[in-house]
Short mmCIF file of C-alpha atoms in Angstrom, two decimals:
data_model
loop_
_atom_site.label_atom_id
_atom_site.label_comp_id
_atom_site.label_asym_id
_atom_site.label_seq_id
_atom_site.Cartn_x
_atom_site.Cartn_y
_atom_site.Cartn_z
CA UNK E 1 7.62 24.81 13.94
CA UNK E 2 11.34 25.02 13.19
CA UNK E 3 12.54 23.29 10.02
CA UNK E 4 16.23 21.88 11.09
CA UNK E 5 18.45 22.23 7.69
CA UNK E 6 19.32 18.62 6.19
CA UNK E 7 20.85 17.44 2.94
CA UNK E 8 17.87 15.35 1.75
CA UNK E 9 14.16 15.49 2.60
CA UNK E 10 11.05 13.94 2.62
CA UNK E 11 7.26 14.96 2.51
CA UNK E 12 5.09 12.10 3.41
CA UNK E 13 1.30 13.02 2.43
CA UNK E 14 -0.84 11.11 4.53
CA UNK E 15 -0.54 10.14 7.85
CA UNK E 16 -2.29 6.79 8.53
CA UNK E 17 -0.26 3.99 9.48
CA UNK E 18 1.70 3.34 6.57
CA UNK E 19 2.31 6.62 6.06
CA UNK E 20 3.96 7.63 9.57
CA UNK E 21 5.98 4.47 9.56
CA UNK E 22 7.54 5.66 6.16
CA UNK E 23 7.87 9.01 7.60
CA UNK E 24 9.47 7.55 10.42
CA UNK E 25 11.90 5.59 8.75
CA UNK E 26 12.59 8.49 6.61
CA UNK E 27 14.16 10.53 9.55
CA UNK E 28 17.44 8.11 9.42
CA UNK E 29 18.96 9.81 6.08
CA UNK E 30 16.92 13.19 5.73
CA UNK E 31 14.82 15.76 7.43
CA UNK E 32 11.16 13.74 7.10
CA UNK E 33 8.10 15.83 7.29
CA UNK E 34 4.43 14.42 7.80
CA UNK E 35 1.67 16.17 5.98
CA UNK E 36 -1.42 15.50 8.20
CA UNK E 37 -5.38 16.68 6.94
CA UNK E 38 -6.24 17.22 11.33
CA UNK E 39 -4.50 20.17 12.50
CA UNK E 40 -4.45 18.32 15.90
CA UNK E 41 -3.08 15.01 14.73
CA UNK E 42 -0.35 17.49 13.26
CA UNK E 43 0.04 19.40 16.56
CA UNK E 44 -0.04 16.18 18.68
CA UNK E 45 2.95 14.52 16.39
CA UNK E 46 4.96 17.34 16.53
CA UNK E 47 4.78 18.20 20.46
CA UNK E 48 4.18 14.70 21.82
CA UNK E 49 5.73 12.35 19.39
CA UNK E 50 3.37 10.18 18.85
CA UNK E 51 0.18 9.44 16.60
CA UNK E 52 -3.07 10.16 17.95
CA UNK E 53 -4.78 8.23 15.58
CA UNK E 54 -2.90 5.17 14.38
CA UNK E 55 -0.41 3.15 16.19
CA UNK E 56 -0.96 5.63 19.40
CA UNK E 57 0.98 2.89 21.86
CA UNK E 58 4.05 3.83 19.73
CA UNK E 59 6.46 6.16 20.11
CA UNK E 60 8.01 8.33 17.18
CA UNK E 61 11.31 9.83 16.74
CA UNK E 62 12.01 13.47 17.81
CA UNK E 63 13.32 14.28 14.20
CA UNK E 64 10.00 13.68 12.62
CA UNK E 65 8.04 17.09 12.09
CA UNK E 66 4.01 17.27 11.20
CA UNK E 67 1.92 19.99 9.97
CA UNK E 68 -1.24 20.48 8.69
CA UNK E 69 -0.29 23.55 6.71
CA UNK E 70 0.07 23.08 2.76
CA UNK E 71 2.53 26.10 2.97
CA UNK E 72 4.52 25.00 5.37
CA UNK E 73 4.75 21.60 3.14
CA UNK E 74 5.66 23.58 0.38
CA UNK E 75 8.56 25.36 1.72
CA UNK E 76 9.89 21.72 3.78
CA UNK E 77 10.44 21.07 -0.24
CA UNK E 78 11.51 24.77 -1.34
CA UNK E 79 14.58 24.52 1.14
CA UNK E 80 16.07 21.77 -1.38
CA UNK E 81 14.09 21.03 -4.21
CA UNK E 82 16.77 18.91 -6.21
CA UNK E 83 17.64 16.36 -3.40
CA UNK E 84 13.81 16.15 -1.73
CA UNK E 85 11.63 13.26 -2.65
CA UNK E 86 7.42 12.93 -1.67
CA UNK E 87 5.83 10.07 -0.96
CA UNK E 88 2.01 9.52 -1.13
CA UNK E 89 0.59 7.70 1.91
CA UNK E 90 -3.23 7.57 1.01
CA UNK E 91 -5.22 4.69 0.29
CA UNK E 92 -6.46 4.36 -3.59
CA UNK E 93 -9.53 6.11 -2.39
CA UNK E 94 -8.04 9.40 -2.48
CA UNK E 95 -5.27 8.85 -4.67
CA UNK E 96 -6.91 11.02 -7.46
CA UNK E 97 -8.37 14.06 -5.10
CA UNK E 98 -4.92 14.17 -3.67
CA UNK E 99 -2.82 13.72 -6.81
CA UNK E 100 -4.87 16.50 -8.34
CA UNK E 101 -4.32 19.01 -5.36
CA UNK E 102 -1.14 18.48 -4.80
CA UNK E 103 0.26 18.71 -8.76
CA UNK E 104 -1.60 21.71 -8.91
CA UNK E 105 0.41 23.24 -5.77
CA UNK E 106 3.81 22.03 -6.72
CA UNK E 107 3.59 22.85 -10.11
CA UNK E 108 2.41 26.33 -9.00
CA UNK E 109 5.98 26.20 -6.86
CA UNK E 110 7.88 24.56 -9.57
CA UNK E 111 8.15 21.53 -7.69
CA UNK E 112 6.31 19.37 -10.02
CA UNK E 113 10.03 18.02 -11.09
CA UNK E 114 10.61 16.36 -7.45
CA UNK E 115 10.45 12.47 -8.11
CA UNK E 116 6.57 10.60 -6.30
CA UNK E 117 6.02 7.64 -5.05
CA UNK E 118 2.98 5.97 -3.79
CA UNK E 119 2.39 3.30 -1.57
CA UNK E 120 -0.96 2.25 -2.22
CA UNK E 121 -2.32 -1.08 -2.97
CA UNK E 122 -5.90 -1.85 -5.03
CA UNK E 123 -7.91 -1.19 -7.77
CA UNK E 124 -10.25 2.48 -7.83
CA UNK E 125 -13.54 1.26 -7.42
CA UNK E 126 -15.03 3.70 -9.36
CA UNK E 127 -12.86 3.09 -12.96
CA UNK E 128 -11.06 0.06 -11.81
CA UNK E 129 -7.68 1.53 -12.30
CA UNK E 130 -4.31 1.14 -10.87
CA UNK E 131 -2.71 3.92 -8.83
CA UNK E 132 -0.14 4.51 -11.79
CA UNK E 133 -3.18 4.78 -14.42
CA UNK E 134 -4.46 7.47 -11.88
CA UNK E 135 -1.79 8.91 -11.19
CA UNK E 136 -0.85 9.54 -14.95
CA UNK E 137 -4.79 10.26 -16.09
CA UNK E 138 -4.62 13.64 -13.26
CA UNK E 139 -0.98 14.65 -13.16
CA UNK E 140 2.14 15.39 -15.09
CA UNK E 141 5.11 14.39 -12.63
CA UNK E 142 7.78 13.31 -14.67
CA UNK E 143 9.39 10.78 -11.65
CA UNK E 144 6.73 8.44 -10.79
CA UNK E 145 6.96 5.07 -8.68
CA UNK E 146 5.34 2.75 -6.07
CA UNK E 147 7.23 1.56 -3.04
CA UNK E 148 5.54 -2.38 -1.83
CA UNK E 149 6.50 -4.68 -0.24
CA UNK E 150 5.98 -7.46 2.87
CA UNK E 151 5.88 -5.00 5.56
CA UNK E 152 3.35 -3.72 8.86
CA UNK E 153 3.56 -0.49 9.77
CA UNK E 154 4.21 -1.04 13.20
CA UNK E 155 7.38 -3.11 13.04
CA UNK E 156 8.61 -0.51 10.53
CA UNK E 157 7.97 2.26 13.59
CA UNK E 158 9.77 -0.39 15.76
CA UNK E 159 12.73 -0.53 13.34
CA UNK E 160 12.57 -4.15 12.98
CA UNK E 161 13.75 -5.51 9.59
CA UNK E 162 11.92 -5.13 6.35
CA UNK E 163 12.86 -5.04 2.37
CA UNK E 164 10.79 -2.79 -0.06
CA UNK E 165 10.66 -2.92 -3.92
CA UNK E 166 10.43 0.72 -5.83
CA UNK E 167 9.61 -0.21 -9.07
CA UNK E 168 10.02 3.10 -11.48
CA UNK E 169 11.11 3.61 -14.67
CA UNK E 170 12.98 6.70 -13.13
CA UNK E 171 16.37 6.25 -12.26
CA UNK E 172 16.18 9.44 -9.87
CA UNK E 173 13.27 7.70 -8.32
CA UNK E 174 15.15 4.45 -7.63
CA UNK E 175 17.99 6.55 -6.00
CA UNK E 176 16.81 9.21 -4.56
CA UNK E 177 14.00 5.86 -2.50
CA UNK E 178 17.18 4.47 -2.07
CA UNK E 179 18.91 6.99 -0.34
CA UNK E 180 16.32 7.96 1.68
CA UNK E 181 14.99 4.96 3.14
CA UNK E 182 18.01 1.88 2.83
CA UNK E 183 19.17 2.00 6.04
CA UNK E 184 20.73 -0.92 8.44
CA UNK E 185 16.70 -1.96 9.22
CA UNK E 186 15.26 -1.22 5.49
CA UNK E 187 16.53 -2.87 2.64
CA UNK E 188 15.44 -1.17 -0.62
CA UNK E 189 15.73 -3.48 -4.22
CA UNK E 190 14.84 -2.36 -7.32
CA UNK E 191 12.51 -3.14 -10.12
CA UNK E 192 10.98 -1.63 -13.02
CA UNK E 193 8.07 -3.48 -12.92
CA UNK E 194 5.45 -1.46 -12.13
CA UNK E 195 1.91 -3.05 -13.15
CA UNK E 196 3.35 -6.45 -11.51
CA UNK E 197 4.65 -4.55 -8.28
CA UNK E 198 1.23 -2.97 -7.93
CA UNK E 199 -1.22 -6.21 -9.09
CA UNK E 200 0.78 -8.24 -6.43
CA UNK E 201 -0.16 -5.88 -4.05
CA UNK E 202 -3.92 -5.53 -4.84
CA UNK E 203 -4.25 -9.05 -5.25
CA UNK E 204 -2.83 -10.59 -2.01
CA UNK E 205 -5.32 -8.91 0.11
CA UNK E 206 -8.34 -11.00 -1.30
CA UNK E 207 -6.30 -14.19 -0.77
CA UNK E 208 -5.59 -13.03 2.76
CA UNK E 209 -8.92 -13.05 3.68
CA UNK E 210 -9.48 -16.42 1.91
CA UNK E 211 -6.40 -17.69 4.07
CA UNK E 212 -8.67 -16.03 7.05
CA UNK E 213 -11.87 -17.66 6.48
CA UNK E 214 -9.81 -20.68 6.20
CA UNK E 215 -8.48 -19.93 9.70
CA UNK E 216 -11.32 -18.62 11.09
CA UNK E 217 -12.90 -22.18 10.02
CA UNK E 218 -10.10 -24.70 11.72
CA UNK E 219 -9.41 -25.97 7.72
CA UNK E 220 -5.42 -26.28 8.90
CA UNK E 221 -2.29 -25.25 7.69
CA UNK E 222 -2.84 -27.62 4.70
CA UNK E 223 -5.52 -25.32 3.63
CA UNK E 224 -3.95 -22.03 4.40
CA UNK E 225 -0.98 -23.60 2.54
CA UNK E 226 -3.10 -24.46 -0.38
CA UNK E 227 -4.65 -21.38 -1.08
CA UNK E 228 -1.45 -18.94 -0.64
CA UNK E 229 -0.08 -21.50 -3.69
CA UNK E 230 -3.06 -21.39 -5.73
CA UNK E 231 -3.47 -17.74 -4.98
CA UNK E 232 -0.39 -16.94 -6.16
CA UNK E 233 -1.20 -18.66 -9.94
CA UNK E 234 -4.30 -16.46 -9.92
CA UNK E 235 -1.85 -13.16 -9.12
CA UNK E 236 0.37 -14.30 -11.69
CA UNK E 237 -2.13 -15.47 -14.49
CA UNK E 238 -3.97 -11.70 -13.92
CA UNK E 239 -0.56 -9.29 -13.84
CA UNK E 240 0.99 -11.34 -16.41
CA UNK E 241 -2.34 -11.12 -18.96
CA UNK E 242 -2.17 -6.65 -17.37
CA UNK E 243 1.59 -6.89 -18.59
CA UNK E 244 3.51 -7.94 -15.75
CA UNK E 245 6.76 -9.52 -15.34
CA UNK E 246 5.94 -13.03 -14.14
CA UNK E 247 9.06 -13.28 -12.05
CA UNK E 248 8.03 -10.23 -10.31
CA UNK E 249 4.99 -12.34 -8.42
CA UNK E 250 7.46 -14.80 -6.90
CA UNK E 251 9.72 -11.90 -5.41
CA UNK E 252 8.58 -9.46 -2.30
CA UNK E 253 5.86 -7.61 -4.24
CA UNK E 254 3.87 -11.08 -4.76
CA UNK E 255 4.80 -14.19 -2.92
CA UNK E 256 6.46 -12.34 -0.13
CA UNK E 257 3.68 -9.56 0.74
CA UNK E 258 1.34 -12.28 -0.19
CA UNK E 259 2.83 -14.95 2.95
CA UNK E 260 2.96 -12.20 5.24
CA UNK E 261 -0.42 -10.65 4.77
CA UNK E 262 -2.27 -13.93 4.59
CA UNK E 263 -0.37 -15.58 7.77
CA UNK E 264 0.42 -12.55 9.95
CA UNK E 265 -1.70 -11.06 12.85
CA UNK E 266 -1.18 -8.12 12.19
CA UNK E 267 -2.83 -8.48 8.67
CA UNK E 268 -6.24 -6.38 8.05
CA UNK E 269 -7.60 -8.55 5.33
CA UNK E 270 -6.90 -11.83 7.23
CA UNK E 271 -9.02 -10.08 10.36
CA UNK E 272 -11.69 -9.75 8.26
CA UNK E 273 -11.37 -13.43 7.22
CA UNK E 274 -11.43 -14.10 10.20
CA UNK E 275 -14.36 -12.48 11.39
CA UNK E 276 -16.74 -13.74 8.62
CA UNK E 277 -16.09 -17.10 9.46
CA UNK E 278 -16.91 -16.26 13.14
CA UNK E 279 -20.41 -15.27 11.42
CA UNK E 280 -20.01 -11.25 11.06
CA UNK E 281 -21.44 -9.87 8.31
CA UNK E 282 -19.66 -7.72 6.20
CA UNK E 283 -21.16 -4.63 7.09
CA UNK E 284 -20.53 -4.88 11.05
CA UNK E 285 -16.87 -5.64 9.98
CA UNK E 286 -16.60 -2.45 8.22
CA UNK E 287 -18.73 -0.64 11.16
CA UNK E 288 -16.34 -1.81 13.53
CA UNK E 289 -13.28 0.56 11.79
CA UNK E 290 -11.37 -1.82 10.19
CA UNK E 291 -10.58 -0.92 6.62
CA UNK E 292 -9.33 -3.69 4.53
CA UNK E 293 -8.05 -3.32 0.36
CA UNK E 294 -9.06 -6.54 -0.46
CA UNK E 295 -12.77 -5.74 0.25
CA UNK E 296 -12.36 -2.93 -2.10
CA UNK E 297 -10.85 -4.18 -4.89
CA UNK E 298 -12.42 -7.60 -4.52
CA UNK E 299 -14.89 -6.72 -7.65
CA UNK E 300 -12.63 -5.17 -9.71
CA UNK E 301 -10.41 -7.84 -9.66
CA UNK E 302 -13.15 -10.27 -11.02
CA UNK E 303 -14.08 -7.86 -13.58
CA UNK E 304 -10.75 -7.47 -14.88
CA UNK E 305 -10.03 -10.78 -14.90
CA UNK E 306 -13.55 -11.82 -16.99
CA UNK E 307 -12.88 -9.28 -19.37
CA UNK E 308 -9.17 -10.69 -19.68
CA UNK E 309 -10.63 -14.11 -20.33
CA UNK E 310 -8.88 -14.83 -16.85
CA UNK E 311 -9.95 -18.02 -14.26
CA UNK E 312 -9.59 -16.81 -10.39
CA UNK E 313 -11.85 -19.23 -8.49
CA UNK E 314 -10.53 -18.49 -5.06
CA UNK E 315 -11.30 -14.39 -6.38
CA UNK E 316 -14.48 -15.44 -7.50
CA UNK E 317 -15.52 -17.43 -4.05
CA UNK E 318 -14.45 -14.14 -1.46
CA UNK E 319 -16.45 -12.07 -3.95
CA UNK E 320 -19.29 -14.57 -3.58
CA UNK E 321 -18.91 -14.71 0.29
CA UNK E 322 -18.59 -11.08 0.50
CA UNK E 323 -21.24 -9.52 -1.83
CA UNK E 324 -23.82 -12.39 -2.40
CA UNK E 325 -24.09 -13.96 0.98
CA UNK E 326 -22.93 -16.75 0.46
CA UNK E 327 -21.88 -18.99 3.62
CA UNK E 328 -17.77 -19.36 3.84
CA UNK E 329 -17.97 -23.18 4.48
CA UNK E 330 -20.74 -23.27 0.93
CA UNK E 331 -17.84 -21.58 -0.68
CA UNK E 332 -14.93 -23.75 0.68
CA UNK E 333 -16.59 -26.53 -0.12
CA UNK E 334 -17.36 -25.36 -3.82
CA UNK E 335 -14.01 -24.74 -4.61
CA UNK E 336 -12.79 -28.38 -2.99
CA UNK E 337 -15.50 -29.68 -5.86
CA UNK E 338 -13.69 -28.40 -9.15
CA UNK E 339 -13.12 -30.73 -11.47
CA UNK E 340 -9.08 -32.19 -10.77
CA UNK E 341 -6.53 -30.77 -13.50
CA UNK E 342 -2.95 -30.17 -14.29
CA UNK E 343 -1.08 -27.79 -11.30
CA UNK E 344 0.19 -25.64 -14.04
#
């Protein structure tokens, strides 16, 4: 593979769905680089412009590069280390594996300095922790952010609008985001925000599926309405108590990602909503390759919030419908029972 000289670059690590329509969007303002773990989803991207395993119908540009190969990762970065910028395109799964591998590679390089952002969105199951508190517990990169927002990976491939929120304490991460990815289709805004960025985030997914049981159930738009409001005050009343800005839940981390993920087809939690109210269990769901955050974090989120003294009924209800069995119209219908009270 040839690596085409360019004034800024971009190593995306991780190429799911997210990932390669980040990389993609990358290849407007610098030379954009996909880091894939198969060698053949690597060799396919790179000769046939296109990814084998996600979004395969779509076509990518002929400026994006993949590789398999760490070194030739590394030296994508090497060629200008003070104007490059990596962004971390794994679920929360294997945010600590990779964070661990790949500090230990770039600070071997003396890369270690180039400013990371992740795109992630959940709680690790195993500790409960947010990608920053992982990120921080396994690594020492001194220009840390997380890029969210309301956005699908496909219309992102398709160039169709979309604003993102970096939230970073980092100026250089702010800017060097920025210049990278605001182009006339991606609108970039700033925040420093990061616990509310990433709670929004984690916390929309389990209303989406709420919204999709809701759906799935013919409850009307009265109902879907209902819980996106309600949902929100639970997002808000959990990031705040974590340290959040509350007026970061009504921008596009929180009520924005929050509409489009509960409303929009293209929405992986809302499928799932939508298929255990058509009766799946959650185990065929999962079986049948979809992979949804909001199943994930689900738990965690009640936890969190119990320990914080927190009240989530509509978090407490998918958890109940999810790990305990029970039916989604029981649940509906035990929520619709609460005792009435103030909005606020």
């Amino acid at each position: 593979m040839t690596i085409a000289k360019s004034p800024l670059r971009t190593l995306v690590i991780g190429a799911g769905s997210w990932g390669t329509a980040l990389a993609t969007a990358a290849t407007r303002h610098s030379h954009s680089l996909l880091f894939c773990r198969h060698p053949d989803q690597a060799l396919t991207i790179e000769k046939h412009h296109y990814n084998p395993r996600y979004l395969s119908d779509l076509l990518l540009p002929l400026t994006l590069h993949a590789t398999s190969d760490i070194s030739v990762a590394i030296h994508h970065l090497q060629q200008a280390p003070q104007q490059s910028l990596i962004i971390l395109g794994v679920p929360v799964i294997a945010m600590r594996e990779t964070c661990q591998q790949w500090f230990t590679l770039l600070q071997q390089a003396q890369l270690e300095h180039i400013p990371i952002i992740w795109t992630c969105k959940g709680f690790e199951q195993s500790t409960g922790a947010l990608p920053h508190e992982i990120i921080h517990q396994v690594s020492h990169f001194p220009h840390t952010g997380v890029l969210s927002g309301p956005s699908f990976a496909k219309e992102v491939i398709q160039h169709l609008p979309v604003a993102l929120t970096v939230a970073s304490h980092s100026y250089l991460v702010q800017q060097r985001t920025t210049d990278i990815l605001h182009n006339s289709f991606c609108r970039i805004y700033h925040s420093q925000d990061i616990i509310g960025v990433e709670v929004g985030g984690a916390l929309k997914n389990i209303i989406a599926i709420a919204c999709g049981i809701a759906d799935g159930l013919q409850l009307g738009n009265n109902a879907r309405a209902a819980l996106i409001t309600r949902g929100l005050v639970e997002i808000t009343r959990l990031g705040s108590t974590m340290g959040g800005d509350p007026s970061t839940f009504i921008g596009l981390t929180g009520l924005g990602d929050l509409v489009l993920t509960a409303t929009g087809d293209l929405s992986r939690n809302r499928q799932v909503g939508l298929a255990i109210a058509q009766g799946k269990t959650l185990q065929a769901i999962m079986d049948s390759g979809i992979t949804a955050e909001g199943v994930r974090c689900a738990r965690d989120t009640l936890a969190r919030a119990t320990h914080l003294g927190i009240e989530m009924p509509i978090t407490q209800a998918i958890c109940r419908v999810l790990f305990e069995g029970i039916p989604p119209k029981e649940a509906v219908q035990q929520l619709l029972m609460r005792e009435a009270k103030q909005e606020i």
